[in-house]
Short mmCIF file of C-alpha atoms and ligand atoms in Angstrom, two decimals:
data_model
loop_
_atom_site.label_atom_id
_atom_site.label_comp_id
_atom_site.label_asym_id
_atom_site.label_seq_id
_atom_site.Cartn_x
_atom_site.Cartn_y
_atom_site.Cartn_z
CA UNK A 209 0.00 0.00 0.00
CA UNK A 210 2.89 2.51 0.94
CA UNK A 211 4.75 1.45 -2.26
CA UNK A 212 1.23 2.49 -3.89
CA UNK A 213 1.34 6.10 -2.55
CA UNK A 214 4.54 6.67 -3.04
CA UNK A 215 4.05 5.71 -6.72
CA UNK A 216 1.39 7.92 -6.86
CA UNK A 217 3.10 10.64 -5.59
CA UNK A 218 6.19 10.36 -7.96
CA UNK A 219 4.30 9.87 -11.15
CA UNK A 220 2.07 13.04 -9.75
CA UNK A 221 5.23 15.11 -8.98
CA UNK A 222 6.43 14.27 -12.92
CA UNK A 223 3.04 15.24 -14.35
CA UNK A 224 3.12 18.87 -12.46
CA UNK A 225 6.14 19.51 -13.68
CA UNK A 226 5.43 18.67 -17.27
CA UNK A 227 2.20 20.75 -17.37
CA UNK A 228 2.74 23.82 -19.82
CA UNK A 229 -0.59 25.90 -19.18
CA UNK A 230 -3.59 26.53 -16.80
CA UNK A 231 -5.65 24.53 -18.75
CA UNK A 232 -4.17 21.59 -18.08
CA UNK A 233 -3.04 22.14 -14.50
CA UNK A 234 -7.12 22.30 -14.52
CA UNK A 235 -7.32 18.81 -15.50
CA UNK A 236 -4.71 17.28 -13.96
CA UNK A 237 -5.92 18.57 -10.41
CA UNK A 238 -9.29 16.45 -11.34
CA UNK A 239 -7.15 13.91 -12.74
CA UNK A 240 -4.88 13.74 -9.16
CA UNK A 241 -7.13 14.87 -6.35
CA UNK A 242 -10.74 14.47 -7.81
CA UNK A 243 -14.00 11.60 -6.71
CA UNK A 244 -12.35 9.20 -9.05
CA UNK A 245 -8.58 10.04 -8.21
CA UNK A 246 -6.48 7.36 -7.59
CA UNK A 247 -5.91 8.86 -3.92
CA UNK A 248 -9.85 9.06 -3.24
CA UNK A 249 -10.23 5.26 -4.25
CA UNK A 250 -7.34 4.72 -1.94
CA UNK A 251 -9.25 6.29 0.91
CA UNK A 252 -12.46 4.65 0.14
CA UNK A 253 -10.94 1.21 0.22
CA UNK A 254 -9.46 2.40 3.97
CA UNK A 255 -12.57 0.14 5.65
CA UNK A 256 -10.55 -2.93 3.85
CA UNK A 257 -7.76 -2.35 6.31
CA UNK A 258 -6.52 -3.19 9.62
CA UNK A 259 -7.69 -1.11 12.76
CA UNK A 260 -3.54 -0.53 13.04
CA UNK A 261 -3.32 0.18 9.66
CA UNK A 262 -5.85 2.18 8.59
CA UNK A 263 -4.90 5.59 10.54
CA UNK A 264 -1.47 5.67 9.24
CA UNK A 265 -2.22 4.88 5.57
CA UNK A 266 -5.03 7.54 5.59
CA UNK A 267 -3.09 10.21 7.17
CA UNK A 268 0.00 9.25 4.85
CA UNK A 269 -2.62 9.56 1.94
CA UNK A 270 -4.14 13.12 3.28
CA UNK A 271 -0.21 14.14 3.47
CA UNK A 272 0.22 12.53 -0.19
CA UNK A 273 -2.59 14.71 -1.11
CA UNK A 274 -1.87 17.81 0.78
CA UNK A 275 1.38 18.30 -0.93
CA UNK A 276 -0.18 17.56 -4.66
CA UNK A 277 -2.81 19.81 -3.92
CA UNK A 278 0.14 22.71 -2.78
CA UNK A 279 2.54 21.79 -5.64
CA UNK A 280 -0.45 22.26 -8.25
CA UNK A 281 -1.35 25.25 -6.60
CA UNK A 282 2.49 26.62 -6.85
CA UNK A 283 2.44 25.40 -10.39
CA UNK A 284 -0.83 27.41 -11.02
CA UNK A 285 0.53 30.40 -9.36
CA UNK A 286 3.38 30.55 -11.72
CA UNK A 287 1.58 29.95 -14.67
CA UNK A 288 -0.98 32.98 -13.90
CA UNK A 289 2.03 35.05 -13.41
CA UNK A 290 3.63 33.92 -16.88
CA UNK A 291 0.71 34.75 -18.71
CA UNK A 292 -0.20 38.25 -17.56
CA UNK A 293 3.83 39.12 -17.98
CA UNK A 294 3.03 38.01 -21.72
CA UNK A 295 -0.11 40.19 -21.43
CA UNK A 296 1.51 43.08 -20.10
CA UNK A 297 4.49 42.47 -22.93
CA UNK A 298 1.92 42.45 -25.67
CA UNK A 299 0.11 45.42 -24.33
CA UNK A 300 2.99 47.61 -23.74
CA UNK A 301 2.59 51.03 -24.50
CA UNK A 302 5.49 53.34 -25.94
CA UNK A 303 4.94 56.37 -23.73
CA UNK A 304 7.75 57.88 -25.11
CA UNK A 305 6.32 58.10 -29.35
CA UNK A 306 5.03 61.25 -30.50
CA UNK A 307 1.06 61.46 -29.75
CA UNK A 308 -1.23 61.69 -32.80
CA UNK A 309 -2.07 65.40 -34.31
CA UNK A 310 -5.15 66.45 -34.13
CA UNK A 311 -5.92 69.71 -36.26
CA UNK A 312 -7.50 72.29 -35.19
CA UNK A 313 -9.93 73.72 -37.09
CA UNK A 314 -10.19 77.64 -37.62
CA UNK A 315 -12.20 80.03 -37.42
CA UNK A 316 -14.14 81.14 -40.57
CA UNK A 317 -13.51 84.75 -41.80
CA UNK A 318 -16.85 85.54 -42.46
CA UNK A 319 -17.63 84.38 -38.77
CA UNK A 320 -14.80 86.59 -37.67
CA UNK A 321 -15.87 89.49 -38.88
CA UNK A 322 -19.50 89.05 -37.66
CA UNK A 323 -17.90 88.65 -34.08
CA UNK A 324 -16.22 91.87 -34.34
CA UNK A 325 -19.21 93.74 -36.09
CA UNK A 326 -21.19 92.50 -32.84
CA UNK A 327 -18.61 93.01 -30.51
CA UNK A 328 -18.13 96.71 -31.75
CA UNK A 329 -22.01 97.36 -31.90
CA UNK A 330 -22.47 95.71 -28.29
CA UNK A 331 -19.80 98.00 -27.23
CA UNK A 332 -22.39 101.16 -28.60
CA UNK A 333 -25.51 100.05 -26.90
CA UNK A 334 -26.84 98.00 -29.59
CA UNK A 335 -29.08 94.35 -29.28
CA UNK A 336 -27.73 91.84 -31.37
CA UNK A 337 -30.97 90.56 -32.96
CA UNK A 338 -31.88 87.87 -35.33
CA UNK A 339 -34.66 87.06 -38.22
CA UNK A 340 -35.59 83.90 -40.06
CA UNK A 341 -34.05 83.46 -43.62
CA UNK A 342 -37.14 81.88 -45.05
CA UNK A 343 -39.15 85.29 -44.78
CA UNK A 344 -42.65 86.53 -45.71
CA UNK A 345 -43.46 89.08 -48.77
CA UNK A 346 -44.76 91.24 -45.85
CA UNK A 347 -41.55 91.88 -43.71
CA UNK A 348 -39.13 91.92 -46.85
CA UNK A 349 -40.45 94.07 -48.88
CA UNK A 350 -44.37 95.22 -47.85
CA UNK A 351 -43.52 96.42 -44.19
CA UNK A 352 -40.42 98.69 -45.79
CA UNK A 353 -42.71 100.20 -48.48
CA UNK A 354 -42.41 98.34 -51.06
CA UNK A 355 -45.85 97.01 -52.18
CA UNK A 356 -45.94 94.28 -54.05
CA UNK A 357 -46.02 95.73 -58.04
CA UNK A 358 -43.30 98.48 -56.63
CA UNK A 359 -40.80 99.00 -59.08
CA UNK A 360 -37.84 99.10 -56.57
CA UNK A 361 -38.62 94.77 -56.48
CA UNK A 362 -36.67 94.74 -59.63
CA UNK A 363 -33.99 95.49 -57.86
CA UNK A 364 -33.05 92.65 -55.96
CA UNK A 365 -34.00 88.98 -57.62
CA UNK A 366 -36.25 86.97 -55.23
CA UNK A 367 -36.08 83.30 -54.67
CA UNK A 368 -40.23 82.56 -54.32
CA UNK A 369 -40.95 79.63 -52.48
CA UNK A 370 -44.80 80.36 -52.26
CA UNK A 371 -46.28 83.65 -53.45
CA UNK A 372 -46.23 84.89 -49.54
CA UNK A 373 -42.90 83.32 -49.13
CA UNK A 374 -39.55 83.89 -49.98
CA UNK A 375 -35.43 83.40 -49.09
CA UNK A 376 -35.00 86.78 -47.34
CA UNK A 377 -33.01 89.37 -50.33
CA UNK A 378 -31.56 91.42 -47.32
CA UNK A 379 -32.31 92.08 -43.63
CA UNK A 380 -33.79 94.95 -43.82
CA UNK A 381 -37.01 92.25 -42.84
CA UNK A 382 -35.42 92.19 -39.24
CA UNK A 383 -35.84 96.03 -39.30
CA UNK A 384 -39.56 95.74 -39.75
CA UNK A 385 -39.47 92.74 -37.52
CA UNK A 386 -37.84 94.15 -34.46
CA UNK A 387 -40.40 97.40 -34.52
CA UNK A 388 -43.18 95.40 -34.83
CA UNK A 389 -41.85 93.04 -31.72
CA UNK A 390 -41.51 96.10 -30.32
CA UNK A 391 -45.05 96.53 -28.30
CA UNK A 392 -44.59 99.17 -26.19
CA UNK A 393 -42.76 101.44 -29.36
CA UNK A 394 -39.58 102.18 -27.18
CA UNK A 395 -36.75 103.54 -28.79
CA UNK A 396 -34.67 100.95 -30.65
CA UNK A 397 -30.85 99.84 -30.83
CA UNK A 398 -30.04 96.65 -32.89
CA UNK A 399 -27.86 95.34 -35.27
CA UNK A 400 -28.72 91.70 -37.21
CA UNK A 401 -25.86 89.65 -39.33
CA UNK A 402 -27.22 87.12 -41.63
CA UNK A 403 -28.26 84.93 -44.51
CA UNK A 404 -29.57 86.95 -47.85
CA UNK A 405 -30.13 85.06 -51.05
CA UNK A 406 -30.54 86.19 -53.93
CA UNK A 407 -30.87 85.12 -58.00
CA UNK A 408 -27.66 86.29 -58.99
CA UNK A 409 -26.04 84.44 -61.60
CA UNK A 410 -22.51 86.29 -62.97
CA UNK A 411 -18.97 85.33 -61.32
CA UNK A 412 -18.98 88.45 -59.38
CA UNK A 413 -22.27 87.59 -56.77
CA UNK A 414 -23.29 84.84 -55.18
CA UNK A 415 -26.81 83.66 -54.55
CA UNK A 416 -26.04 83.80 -51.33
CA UNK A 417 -24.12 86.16 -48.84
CA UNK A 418 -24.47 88.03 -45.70
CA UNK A 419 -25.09 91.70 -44.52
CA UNK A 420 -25.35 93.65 -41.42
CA UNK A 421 -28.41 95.72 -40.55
CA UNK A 422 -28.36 98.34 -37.96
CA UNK A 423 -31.36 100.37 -37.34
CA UNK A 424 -31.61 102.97 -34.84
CA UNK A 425 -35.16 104.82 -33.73
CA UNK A 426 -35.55 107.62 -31.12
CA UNK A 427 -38.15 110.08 -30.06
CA UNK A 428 -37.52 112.83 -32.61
CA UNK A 429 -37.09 115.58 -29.76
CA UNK A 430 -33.11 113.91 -29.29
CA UNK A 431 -32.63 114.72 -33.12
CA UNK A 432 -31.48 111.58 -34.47
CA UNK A 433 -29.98 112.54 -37.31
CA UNK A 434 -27.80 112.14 -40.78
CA UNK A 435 -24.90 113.31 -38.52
CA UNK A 436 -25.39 110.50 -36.02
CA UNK A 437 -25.61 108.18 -38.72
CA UNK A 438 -22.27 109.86 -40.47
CA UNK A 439 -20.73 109.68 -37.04
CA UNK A 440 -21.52 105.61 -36.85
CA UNK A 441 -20.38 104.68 -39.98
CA UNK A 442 -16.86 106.01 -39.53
CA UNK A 443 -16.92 104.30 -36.46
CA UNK A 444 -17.97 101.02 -37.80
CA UNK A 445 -15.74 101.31 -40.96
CA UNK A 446 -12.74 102.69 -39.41
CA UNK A 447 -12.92 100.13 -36.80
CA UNK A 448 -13.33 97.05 -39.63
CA UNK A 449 -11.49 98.40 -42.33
CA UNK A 450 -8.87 100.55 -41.45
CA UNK A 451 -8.70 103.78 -39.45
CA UNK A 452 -7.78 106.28 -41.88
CA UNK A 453 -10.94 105.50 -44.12
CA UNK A 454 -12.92 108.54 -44.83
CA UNK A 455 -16.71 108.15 -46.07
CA UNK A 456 -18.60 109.77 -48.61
CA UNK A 457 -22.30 109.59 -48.59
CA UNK A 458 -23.95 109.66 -52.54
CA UNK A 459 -27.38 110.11 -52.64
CA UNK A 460 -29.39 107.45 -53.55
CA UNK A 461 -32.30 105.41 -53.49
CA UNK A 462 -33.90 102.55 -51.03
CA UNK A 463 -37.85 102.50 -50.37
CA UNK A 464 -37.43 102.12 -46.85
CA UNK A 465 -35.31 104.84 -46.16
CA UNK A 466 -35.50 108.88 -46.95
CA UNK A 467 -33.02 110.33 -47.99
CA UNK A 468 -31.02 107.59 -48.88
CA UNK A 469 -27.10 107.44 -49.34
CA UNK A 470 -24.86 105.10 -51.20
CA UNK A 471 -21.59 105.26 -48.39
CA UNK A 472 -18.36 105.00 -49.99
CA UNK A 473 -15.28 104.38 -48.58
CA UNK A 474 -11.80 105.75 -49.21
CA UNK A 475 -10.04 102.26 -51.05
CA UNK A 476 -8.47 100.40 -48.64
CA UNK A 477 -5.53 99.49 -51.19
CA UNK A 478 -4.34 102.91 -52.61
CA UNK A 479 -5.78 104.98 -50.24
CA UNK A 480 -7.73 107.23 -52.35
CA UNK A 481 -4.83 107.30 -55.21
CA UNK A 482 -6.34 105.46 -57.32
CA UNK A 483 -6.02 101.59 -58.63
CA UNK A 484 -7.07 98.85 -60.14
CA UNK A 485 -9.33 97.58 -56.97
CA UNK A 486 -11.09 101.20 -57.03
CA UNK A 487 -10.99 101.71 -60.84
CA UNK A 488 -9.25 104.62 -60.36
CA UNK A 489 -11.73 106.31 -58.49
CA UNK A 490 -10.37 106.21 -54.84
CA UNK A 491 -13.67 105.13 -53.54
CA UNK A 492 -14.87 101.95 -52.94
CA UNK A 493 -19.05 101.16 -52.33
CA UNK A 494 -19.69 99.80 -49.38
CA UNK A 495 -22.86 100.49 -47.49
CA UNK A 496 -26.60 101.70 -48.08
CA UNK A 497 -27.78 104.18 -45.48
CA UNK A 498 -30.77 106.66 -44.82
CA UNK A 499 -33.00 108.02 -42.16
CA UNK A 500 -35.86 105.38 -41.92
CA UNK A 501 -39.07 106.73 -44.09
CA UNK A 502 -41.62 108.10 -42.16
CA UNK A 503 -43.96 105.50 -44.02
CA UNK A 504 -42.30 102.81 -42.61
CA UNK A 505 -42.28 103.73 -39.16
CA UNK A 506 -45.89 104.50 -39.45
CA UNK A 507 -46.44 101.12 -41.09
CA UNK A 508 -44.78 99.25 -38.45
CA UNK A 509 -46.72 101.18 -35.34
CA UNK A 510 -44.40 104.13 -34.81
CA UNK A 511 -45.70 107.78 -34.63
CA UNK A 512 -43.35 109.60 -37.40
CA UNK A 513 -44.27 112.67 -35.57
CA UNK A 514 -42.48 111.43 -32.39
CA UNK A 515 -39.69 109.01 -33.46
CA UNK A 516 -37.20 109.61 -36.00
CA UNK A 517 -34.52 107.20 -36.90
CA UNK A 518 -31.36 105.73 -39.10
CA UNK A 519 -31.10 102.56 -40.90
CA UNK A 520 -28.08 100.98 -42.69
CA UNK A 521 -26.71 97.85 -44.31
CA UNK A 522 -23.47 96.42 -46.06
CA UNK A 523 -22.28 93.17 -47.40
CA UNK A 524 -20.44 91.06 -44.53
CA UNK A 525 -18.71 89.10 -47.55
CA UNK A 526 -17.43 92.10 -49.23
CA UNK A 527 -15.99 93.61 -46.04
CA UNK A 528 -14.32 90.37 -45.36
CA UNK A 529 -12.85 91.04 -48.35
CA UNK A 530 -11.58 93.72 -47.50
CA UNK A 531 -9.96 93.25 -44.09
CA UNK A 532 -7.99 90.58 -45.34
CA UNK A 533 -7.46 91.02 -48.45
CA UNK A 534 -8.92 88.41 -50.44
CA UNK A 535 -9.19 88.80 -54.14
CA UNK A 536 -11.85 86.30 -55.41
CA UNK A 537 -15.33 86.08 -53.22
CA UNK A 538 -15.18 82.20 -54.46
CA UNK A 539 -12.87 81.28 -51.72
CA UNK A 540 -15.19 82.29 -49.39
CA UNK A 541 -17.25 79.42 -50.15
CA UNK A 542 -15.65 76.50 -51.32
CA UNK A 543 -13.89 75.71 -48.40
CA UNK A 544 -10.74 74.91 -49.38
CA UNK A 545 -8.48 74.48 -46.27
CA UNK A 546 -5.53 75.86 -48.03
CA UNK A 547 -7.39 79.35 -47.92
CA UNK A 548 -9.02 78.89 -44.33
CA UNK A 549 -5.79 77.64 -42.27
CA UNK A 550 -4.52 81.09 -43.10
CA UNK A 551 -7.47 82.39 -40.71
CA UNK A 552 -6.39 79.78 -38.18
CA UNK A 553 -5.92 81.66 -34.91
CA UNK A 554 -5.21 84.68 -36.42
CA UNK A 555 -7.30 86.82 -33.69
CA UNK A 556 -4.04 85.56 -31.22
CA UNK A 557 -1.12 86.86 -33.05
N1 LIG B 803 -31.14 96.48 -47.70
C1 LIG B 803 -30.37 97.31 -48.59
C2 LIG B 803 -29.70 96.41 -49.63
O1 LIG B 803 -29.64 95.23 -49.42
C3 LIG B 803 -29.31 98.11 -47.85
C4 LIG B 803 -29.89 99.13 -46.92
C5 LIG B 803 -30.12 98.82 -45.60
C6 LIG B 803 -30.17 100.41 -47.35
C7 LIG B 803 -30.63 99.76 -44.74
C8 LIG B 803 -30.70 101.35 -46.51
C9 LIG B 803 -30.91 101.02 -45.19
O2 LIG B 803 -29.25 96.85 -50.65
#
């Protein structure tokens, strides 16, 4: 019976040490210690034994088993240590490799400039307010005196989407908009950047671009007048363009406004010399501008006997043009990130 043990115990210390993985010490503890082990049968045949006998084989047996049961637990041990240095290996990070790039994007110029129109504006008093783009026949054109049949239509091409509505041609809407929201007929400060559309089809426009309103009403006692709108524009142009721009105001024409001024501004290239960019002129046009017709305040619930005000507008596109000096409006919209890196953080140098 001892010889039996011992046997056991040899080929079992052989087997441990041949075992390669987990899996198998798995199996081999069933194999050595489990209900149908050798050692188990051993200890179920104990009863066959003599009363002498049978305590010292079955606590040589529990010893047998004790140390299998350790050695397979050493060898198990190691193993699980082997393979999580293998995991660890294979999982190893290079802390020391460059990280990836990621690119920042930039900000448009368009969206630039409409920051600093705002910010400048803000800085004056004036609400920042907004209009929808899909607009009705009433606030873009009926509301600033132009009924519909009024020859002045002509002069901006309409995208129709019903007969009552249209893509908004300017925001002038957002003029007749904010007096109208305007219940109690306070005095009004606002400027709106947005959206226009219009049917333009030569290289020069494109069916769509963005202006700046401003419109400006007062009781008429405070004398809001051409001067005060003058006095704006050189602040607004000087500030976006370049500080030694002078204006010149041409008389003009817009429905909603009376008088009405075409604003030129010295060109930004030669000064006023003269060049290619101003055709030789020294002027470039920039804005439209008038005191707002009385018709129009009266249409939109203000008194023209008690409230006076001043109205302009201007291309954001163009005067993105402008600041920075780009030459073709095209680039503007086919974002090409050659062309709008160059606007990448340019607000921090
Ligand atoms: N809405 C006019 C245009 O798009 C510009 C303008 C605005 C003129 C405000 C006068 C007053 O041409």
């Amino acid at each position: 019976m001892k010889e039996k043990i011992a046997e056991i115990q040899k080929i079992a210390k052989e087997k441990i040490a041949e075992i390669q993985n987990l899996q198998e010490a798995q199996e081999l503890k069933v194999k050595l210690l489990g209900k149908k082990s050798e050692l188990s049968n051993l200890l179920k045949g104990l009863g066959t034994l003599s009363p002498e006998e049978r305590p010292k084989i079955g606590s040589l047996v529990n010893e047998v088993r004790k140390e299998i049961e350790e050695k397979l637990n050493e060898k198990e041990e190691f193993l699980k240590g082997k393979v999580l240095a293998q995991k660890l290996e294979k999982e190893k990070l290079d802390i020391t490799l460059p990280g990836t790039k990621i690119k920042r994007g930039s900000k448009h110029p368009i969206n630039r400039v409409i920051e600093d129109i705002q910010d400048l504006f803000v800085s004056m008093g004036y609400d920042v307010v907004d209009g929808p783009e899909l607009e009705t026949d009433e606030f873009c054109f009926e509301r600033l005196n132009l009924a519909k049949g009024h020859p002045a239509r002509d002069m901006q091409d309409s995208f129709y989407i019903t007969n009552e509505y249209l893509l908004r041609t300017q925001t002038s809407s957002v003029q007749a908009r904010t007096m109208i929201a305007n219940k109690d007929k306070s005095p009004i400060r606002m400027i709106c950047t947005g959206k226009t559309y219009r049917r333009e089809d030569d290289a020069t426009h494109s069916h769509q671009f963005n202006q700046v309103e401003g419109l400006v009403i007062d009781r008429k006692e405070l004398n809001v007048s051409l001067a005060d709108l003058k006095g704006t524009l050189e602040v607004f142009v000087r500030k976006m363009i370049g500080a030694n721009s002078e204006l010149r105001f041409r008389p003009s024409y817009f429905p909603f406004t009376e008088p009405s001024y075409e604003v030129d501004v010295t060109c930004f290239k030669c000064g006023g010399k003269g060049c290619a960019l101003c055709k030789k002129t020294g002027w470039i046009e920039l804005l439209g501008a008038g005191m707002v017709h009385p018709n129009v305040l009266k249409m939109n619930g203000y008194d023209p006997d008690k409230y006076a005000g001043f109205a302009f507008g201007t291309g954001i596109d163009r005067l993105a043009m402008f600041r920075y000096g780009i030459t073709d409006m095209r680039y503007l919209y086919t974002n090409d990130v050659r062309f709008l890196s160059q606007f990448d953080r340019k607000d921090e140098e």
